[in-house]
Short mmCIF file of C-alpha atoms in Angstrom, two decimals:
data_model
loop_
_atom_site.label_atom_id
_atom_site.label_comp_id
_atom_site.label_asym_id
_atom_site.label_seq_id
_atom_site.Cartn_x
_atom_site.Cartn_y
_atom_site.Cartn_z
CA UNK A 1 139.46 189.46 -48.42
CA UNK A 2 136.13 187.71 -47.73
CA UNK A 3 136.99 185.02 -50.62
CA UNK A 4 140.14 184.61 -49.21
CA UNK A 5 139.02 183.86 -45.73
CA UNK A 6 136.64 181.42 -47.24
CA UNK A 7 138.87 179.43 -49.63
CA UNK A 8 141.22 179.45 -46.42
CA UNK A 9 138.41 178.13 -44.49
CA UNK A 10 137.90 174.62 -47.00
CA UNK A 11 141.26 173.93 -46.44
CA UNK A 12 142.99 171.42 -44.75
CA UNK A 13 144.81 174.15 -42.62
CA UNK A 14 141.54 174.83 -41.17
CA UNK A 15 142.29 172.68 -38.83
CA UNK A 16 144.18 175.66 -37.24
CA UNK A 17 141.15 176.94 -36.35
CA UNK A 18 138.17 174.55 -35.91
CA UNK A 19 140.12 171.76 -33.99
CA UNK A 20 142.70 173.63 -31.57
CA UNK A 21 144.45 169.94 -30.49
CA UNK A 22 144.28 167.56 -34.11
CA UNK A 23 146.39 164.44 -32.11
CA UNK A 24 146.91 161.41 -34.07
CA UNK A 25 147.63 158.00 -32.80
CA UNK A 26 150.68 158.44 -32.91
CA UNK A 27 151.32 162.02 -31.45
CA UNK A 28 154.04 161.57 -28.70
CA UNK A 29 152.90 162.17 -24.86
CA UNK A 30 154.41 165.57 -23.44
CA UNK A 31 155.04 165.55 -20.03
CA UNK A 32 153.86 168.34 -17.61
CA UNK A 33 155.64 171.49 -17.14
CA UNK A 34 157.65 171.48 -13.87
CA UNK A 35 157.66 175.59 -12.85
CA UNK A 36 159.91 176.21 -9.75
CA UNK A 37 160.47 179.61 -8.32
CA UNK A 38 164.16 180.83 -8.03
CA UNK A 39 165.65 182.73 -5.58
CA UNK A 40 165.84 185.86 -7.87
CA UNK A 41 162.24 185.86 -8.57
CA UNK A 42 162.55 184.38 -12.06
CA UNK A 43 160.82 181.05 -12.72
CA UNK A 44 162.74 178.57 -14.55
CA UNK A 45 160.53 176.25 -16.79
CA UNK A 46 161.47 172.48 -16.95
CA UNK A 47 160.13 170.01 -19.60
CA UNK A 48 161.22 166.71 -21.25
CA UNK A 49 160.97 166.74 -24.86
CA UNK A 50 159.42 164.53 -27.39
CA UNK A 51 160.91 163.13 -30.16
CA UNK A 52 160.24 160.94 -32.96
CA UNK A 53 161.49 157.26 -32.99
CA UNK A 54 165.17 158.07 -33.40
CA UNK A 55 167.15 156.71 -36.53
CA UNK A 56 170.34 155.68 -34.34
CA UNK A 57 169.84 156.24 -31.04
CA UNK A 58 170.56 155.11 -26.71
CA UNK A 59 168.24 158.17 -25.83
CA UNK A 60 165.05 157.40 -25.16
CA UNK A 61 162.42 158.25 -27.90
CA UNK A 62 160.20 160.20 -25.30
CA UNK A 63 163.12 162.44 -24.05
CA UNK A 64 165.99 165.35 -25.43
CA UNK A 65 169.36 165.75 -24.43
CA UNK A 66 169.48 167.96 -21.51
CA UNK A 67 172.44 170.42 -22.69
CA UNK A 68 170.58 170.87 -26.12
CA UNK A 69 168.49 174.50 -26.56
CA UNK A 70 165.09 174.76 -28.08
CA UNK A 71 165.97 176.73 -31.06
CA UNK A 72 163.31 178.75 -32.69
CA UNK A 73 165.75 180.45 -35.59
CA UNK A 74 164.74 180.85 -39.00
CA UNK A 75 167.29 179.19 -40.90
CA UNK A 76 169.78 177.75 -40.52
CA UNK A 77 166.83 175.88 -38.02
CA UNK A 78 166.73 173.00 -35.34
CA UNK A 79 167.13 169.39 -37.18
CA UNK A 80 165.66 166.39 -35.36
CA UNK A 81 168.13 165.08 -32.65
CA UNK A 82 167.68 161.62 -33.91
CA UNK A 83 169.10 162.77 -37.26
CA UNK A 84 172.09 164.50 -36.09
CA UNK A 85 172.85 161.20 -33.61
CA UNK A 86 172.68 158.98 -36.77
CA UNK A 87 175.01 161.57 -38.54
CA UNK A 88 176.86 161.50 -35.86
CA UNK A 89 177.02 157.55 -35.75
CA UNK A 90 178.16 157.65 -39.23
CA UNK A 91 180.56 160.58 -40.07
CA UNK A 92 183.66 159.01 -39.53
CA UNK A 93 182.78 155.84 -41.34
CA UNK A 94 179.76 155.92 -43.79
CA UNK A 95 178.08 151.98 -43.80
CA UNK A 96 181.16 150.25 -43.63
CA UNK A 97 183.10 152.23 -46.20
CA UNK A 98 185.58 153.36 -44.60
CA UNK A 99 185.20 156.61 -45.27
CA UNK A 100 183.07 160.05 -44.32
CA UNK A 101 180.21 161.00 -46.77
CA UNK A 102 182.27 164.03 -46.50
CA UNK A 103 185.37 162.21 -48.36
CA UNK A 104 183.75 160.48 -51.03
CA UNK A 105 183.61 161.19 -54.45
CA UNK A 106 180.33 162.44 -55.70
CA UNK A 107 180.54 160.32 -58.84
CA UNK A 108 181.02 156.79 -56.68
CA UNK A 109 178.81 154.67 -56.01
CA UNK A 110 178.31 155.08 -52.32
CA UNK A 111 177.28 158.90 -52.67
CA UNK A 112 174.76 157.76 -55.85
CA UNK A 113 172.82 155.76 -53.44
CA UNK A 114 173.07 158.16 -51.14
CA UNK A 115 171.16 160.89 -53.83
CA UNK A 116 169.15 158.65 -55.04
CA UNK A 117 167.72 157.62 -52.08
CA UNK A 118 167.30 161.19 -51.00
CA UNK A 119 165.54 161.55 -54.33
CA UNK A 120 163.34 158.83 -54.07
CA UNK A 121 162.10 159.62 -50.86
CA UNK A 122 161.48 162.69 -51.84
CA UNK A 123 159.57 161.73 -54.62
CA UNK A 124 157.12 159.41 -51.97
CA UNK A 125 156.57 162.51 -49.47
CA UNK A 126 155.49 164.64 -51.92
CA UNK A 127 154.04 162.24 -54.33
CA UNK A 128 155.87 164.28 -56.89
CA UNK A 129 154.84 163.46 -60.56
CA UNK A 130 157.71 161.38 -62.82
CA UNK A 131 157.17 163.92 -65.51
CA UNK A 132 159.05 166.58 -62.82
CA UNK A 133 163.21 166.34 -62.17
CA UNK A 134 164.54 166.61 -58.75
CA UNK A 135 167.82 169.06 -58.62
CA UNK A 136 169.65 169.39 -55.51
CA UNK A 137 171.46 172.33 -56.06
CA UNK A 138 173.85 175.38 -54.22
CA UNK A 139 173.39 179.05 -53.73
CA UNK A 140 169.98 179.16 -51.81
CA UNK A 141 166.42 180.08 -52.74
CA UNK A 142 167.88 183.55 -53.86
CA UNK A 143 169.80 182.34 -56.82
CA UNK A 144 166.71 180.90 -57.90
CA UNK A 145 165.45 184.51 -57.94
CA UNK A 146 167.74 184.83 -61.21
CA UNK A 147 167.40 181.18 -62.47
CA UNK A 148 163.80 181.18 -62.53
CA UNK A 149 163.47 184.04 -65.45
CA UNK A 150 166.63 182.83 -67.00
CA UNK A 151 165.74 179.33 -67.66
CA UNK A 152 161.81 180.04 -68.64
CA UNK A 153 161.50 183.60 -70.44
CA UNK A 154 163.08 185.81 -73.10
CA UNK A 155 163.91 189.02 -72.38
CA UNK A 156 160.54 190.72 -73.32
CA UNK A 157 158.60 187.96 -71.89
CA UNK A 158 155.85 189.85 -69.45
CA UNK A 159 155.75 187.80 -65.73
CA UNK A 160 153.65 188.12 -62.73
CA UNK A 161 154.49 188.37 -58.91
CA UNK A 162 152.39 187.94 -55.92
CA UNK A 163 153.99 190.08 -53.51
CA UNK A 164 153.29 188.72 -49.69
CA UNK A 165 156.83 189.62 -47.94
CA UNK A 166 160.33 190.42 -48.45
CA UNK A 167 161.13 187.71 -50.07
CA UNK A 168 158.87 187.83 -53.21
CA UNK A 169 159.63 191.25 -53.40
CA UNK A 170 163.28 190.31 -53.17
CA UNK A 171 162.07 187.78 -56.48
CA UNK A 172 160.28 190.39 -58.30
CA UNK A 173 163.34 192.93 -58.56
CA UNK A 174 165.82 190.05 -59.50
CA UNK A 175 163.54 189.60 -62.24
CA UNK A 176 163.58 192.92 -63.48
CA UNK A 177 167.10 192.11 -64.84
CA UNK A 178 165.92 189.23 -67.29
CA UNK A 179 162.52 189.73 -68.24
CA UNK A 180 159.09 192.09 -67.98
CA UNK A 181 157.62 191.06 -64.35
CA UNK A 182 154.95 193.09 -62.92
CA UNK A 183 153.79 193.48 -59.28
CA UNK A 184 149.98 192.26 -59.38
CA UNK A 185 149.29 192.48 -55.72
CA UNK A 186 151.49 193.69 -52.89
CA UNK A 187 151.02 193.69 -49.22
CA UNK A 188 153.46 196.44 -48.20
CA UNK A 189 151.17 198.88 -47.41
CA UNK A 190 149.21 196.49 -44.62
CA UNK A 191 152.84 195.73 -43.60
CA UNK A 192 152.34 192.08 -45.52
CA UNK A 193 150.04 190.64 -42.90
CA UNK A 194 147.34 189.24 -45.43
CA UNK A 195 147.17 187.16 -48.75
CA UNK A 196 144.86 188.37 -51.28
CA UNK A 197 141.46 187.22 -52.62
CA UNK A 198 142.57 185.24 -55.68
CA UNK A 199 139.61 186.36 -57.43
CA UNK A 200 140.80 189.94 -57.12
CA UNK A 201 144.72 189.31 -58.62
CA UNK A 202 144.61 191.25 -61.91
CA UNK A 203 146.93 189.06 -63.84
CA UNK A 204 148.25 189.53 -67.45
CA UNK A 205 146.40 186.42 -69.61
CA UNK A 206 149.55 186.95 -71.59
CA UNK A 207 151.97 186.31 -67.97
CA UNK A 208 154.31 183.55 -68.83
CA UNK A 209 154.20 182.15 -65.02
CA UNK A 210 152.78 183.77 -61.70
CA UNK A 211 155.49 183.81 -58.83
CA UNK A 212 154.99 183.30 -55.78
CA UNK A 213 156.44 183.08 -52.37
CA UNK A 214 154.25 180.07 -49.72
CA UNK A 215 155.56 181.14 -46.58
CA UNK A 216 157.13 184.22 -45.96
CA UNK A 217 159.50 183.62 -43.21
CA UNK A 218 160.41 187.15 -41.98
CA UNK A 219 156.19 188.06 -41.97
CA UNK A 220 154.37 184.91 -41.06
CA UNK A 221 151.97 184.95 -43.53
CA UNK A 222 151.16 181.78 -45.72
CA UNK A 223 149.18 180.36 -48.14
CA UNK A 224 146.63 177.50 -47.71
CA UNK A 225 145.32 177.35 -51.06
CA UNK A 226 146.99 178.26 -54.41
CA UNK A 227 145.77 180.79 -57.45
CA UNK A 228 145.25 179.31 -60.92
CA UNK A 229 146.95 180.62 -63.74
CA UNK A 230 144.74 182.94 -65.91
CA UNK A 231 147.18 182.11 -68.89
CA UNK A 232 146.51 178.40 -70.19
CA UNK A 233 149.86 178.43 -71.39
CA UNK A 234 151.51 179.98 -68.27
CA UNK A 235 152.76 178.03 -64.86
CA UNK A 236 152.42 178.64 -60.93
CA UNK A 237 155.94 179.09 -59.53
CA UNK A 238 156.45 178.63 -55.95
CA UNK A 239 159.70 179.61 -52.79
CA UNK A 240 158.46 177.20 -50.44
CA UNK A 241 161.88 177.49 -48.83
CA UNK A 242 159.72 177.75 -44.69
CA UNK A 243 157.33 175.42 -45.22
CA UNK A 244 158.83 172.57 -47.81
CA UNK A 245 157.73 168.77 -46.60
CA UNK A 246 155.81 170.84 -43.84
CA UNK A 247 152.30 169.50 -45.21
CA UNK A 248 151.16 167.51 -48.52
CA UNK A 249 151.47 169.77 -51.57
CA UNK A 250 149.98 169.07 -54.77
CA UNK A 251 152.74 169.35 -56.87
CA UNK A 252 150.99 169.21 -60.18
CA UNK A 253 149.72 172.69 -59.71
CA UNK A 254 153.06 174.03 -60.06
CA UNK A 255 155.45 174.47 -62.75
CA UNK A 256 158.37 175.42 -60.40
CA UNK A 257 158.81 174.84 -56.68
CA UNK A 258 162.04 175.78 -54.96
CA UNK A 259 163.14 175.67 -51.91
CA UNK A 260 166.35 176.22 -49.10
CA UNK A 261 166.45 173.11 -47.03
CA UNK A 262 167.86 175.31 -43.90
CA UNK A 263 164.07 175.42 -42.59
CA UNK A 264 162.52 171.95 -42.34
CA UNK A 265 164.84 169.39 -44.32
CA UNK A 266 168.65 169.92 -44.16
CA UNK A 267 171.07 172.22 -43.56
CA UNK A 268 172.31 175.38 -45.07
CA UNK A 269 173.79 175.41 -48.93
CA UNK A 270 171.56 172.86 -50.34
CA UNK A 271 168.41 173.86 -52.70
CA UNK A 272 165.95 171.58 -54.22
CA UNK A 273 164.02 172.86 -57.23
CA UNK A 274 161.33 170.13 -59.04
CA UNK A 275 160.53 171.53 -62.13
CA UNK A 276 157.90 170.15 -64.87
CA UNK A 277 160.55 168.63 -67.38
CA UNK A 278 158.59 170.03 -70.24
CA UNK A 279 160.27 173.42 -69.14
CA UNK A 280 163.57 172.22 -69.28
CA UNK A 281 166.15 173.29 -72.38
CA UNK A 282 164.44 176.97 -73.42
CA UNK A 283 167.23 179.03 -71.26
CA UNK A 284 167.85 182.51 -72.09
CA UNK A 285 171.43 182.22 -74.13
CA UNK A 286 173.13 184.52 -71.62
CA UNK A 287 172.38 181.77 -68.50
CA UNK A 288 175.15 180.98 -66.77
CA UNK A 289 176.09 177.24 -67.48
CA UNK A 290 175.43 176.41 -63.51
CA UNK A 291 172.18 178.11 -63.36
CA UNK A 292 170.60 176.16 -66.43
CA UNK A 293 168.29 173.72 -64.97
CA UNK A 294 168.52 171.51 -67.82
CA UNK A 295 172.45 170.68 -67.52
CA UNK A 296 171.64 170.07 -63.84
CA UNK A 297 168.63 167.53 -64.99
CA UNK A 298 170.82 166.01 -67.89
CA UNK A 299 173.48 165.61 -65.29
CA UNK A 300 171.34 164.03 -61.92
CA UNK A 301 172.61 167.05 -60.18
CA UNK A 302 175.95 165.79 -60.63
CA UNK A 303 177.44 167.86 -63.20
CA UNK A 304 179.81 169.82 -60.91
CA UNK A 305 180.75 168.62 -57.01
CA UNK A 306 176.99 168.93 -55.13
CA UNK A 307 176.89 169.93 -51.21
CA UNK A 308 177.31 166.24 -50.53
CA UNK A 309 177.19 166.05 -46.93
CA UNK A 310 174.09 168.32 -46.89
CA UNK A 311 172.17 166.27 -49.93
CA UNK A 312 172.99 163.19 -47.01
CA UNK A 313 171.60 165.44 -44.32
CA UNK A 314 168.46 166.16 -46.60
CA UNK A 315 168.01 161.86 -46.94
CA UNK A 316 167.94 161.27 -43.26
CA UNK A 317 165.90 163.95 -42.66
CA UNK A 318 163.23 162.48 -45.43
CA UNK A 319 164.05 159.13 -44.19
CA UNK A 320 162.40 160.28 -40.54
CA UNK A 321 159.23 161.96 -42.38
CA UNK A 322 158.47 159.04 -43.75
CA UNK A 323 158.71 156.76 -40.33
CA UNK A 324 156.47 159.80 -39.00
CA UNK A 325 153.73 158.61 -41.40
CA UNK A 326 154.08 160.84 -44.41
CA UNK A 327 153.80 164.83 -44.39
CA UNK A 328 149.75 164.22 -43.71
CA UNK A 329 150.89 163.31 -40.07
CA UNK A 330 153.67 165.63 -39.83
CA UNK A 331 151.06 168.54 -40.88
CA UNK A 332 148.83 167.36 -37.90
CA UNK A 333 151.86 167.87 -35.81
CA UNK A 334 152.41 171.41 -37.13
CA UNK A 335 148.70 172.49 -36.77
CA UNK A 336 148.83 171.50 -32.87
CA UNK A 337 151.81 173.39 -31.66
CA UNK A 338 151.10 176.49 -33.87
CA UNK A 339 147.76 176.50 -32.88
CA UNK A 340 148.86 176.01 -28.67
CA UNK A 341 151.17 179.68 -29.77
CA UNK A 342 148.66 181.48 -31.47
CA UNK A 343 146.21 180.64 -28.64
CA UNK A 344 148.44 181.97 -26.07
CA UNK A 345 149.39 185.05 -28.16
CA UNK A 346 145.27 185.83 -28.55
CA UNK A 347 144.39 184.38 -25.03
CA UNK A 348 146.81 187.01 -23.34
CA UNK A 349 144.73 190.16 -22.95
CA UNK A 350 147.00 192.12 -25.62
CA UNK A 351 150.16 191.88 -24.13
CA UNK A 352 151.18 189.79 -26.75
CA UNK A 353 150.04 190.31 -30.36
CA UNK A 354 150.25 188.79 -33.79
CA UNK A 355 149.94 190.86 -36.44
CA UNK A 356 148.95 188.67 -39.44
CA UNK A 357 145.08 187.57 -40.22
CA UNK A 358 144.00 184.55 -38.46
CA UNK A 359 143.04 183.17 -41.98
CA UNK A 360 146.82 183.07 -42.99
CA UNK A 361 148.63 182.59 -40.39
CA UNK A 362 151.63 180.68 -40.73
CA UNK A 363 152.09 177.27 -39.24
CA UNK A 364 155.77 177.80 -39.53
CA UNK A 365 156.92 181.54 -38.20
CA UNK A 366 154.75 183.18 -35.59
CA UNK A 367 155.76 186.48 -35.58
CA UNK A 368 154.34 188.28 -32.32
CA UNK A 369 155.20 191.64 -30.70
CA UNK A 370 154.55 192.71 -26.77
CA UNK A 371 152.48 195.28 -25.89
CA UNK A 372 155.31 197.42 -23.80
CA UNK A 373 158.21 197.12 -26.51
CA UNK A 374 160.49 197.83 -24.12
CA UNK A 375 160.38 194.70 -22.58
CA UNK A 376 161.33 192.74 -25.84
CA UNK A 377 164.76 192.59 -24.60
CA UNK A 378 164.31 191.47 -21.30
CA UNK A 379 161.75 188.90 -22.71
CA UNK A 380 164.64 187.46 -24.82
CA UNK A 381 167.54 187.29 -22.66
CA UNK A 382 165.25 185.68 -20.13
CA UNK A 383 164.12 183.22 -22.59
CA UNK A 384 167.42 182.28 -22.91
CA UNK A 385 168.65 181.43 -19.97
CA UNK A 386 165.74 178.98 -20.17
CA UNK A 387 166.97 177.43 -22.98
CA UNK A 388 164.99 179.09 -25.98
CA UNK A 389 166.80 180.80 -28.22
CA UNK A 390 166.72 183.11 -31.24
CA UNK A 391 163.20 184.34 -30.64
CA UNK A 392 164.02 187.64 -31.69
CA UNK A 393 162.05 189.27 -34.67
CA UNK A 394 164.19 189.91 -37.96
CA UNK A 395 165.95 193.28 -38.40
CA UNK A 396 163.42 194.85 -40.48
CA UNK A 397 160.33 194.35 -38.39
CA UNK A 398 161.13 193.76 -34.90
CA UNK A 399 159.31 192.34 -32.18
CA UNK A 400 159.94 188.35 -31.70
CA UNK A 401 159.70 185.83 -33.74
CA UNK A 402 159.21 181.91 -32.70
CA UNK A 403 159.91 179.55 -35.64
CA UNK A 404 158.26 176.15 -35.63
CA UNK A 405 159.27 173.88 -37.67
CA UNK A 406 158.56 169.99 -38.56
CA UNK A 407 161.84 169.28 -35.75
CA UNK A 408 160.97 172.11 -32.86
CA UNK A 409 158.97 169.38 -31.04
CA UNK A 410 156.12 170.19 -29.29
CA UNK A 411 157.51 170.28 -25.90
CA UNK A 412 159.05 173.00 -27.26
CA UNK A 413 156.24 174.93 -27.79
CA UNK A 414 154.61 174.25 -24.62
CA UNK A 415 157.79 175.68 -22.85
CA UNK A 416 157.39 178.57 -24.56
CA UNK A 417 153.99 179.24 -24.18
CA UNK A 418 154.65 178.31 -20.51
CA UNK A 419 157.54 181.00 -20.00
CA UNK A 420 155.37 183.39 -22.00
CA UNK A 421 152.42 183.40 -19.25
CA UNK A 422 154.99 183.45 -16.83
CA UNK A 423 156.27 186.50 -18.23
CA UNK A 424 153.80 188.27 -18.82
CA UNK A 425 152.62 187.54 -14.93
CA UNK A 426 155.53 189.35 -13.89
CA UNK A 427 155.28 192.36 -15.84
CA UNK A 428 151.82 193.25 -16.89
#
């Protein structure tokens, strides 16, 4: 792992590490916490919000509604309030059309500026390449699991995967069905808390792509710097479905990146894959006609009815990345509030404990368990009647879970970290 711990160390995510509070001009002021002691012996946490500057908006930038929760779910995940306020503003009557974006007809010309301005701004936060299409498509990062193979190998065609988590393991068996994939490196047996040392990754020269999953949501373990392909012919493929427009992302590396928007950029049932266009029209015969990515490219991602009003979600939400100043200044604002968690996760004497090395830690999903278990439930009903909800750790590992995305704001973060001392206060 020592390679891995130093590649992790020249990268930008280093930051995580060497500079615990990365604020840029522009970083919005968080109040103080306000702790008051109840009658019952419980604390209840107070804190005004930050924001970016809202899209359409009365509320104050520096403030969030006061009946509004600090949701820490995986997906389907907070979206920035001054989003949903503009959405709100405009679902009944889209720019003077007299109509919802949920009415129109994905072929006018109302809804075509309304994808291609989502596409375009797309294109500027990830500087992505003009030899690479944009699809917005349906039936979430899993579907892509079968795509992927489909649309890129023949049958005997021999694939690698880079298993980190459940979901590229989920990847590699959907594979099994439509090519040769093999397993190179797996985590399971260190309970997927670590990447491996790219040096070390025994892949086939003869692999037609190596598969890989960024950010695994359900572990908290991510990448901060990316293999090469041993094959010259063969192509880095990427589910960046957690951390998508969370930081700048070479996309020239890749052949294939894919990604939900439920995390950081939309809502549920949308998918954006950018694929290298040199990759489009060599489908397997047996793909289904809405899983070939080439109809979809040929088509502008119009060739059947798209998730309209979620594409229009996706465009606001780029729209407010960009007023941010670009993913380089949203990344600085994911680096500060992770880092304020994992410091009060390793600053608490082991009562609280994060499994996953410090080298690859996500920015996104802090996974984190308490040293007496049995308090797990009492930490999360008590969390929400302070307004923080679904911090509870997924099914299959337990523990809690706080996910962080680009629109959990870092007031957010701070009330967390605020109830967690509190907690821990009270019963250690």
């Amino acid at each position: 792992m020592a390679a891995a711990v130093a590649a992790a160390a020249s990268s930008p995510h280093a930051l995580l590490r060497r500079n615990p509070n990365p604020i840029s001009n522009n970083t919005p002021r968080i109040h103080a916490l306000n702790l008051r002691s109840a009658a019952n012996n419980s604390r209840r946490i107070s804190c005004v919000a930050s924001s970016t500057t809202p899209l359409h908006s009365t509320r104050p930038a520096s403030s969030q509604s006061p009946d509004r929760v600090f949701n820490f779910a995986a997906g389907p995940a907070t979206l920035p309030e001054s989003v949903l306020r503009k959405a709100e503003s405009e679902l009944v009557d889209w720019n003077g059309s007299g109509m919802s974006v949920m009415e129109m007809s994905h072929r006018g010309k109302e809804f075509l500026s309304i994808i291609q301005k989502a596409e375009s701004d797309l294109r500027q936060l990830l500087g992505i390449p003009d030899e690479y299409a944009v699809l917005f498509l349906q039936g979430g990062a899993t579907t892509q699991f079968a795509a992927i193979p489909l649309n890129l190998c023949k049958p005997g065609d021999e694939v690698d995967y880079v298993v980190t988590g459940s979901w590229g393991d989920k990847a590699f068996k959907e594979a099994q069905k439509y090519c040769k994939p093999k397993v190179i490196w797996t985590g399971k047996s260190d309970k997927y808390t670590k990447i491996p040392s790219f040096e070390d990754l025994d892949q086939n020269v003869h692999a037609k792509y190596l598969h890989i999953c960024a950010n695994e949501t359900i572990h908290g373990v991510e990448f901060k710097n990316y293999p090469t392909v041993r094959n010259p012919e063969g192509i880095l493929i990427a589910d960046m479905s957690s951390n998508f427009c969370s930081k700048p992302v070479d996309v020239s590396k890749f052949g294939v990146i894919y990604a939900g928007a439920q995390k950081n950029v939309g809502p549920s049932g949308v998918t954006i894959v950018i694929i290298r266009k040199d990759l489009l029209g060599i489908a397997q015969e047996i793909t289904p006609v809405m899983l070939d990515y080439k109809i979809h490219a040929d088509n502008n991602s119009l060739y059947n009815t798209p998730p309209c009003y979620g594409i229009y979600m996706c465009g606001l939400v780029f729209d407010d990345l960009l007023k941010q100043g670009g993913l380089k200044e949203v990344e600085k604002k994911n680096v500060r509030k992770a880092q304020l968690l994992y410091d009060a996760i390793d600053n608490s004497n082991g009562f609280y404990r994060c499994p996953v090395e410090k080298s690859v830690r996500s920015l996104m999903n802090v996974p984190f368990t308490l040293e007496k278990s049995e308090l797990e439930a009492e930490f999360v009903k008590e969390a929400a009647k302070e307004k923080m909800v679904q911090l509870k750790g997924h099914r299959s590992v337990g523990g809690m879970r706080a996910s962080i995305y680009n629109a959990m704001p870092y007031a957010g973060v701070e009330k967390l970290v605020d109830f967690m001392k509190d907690f821990q206060a009270r019963h250690a």
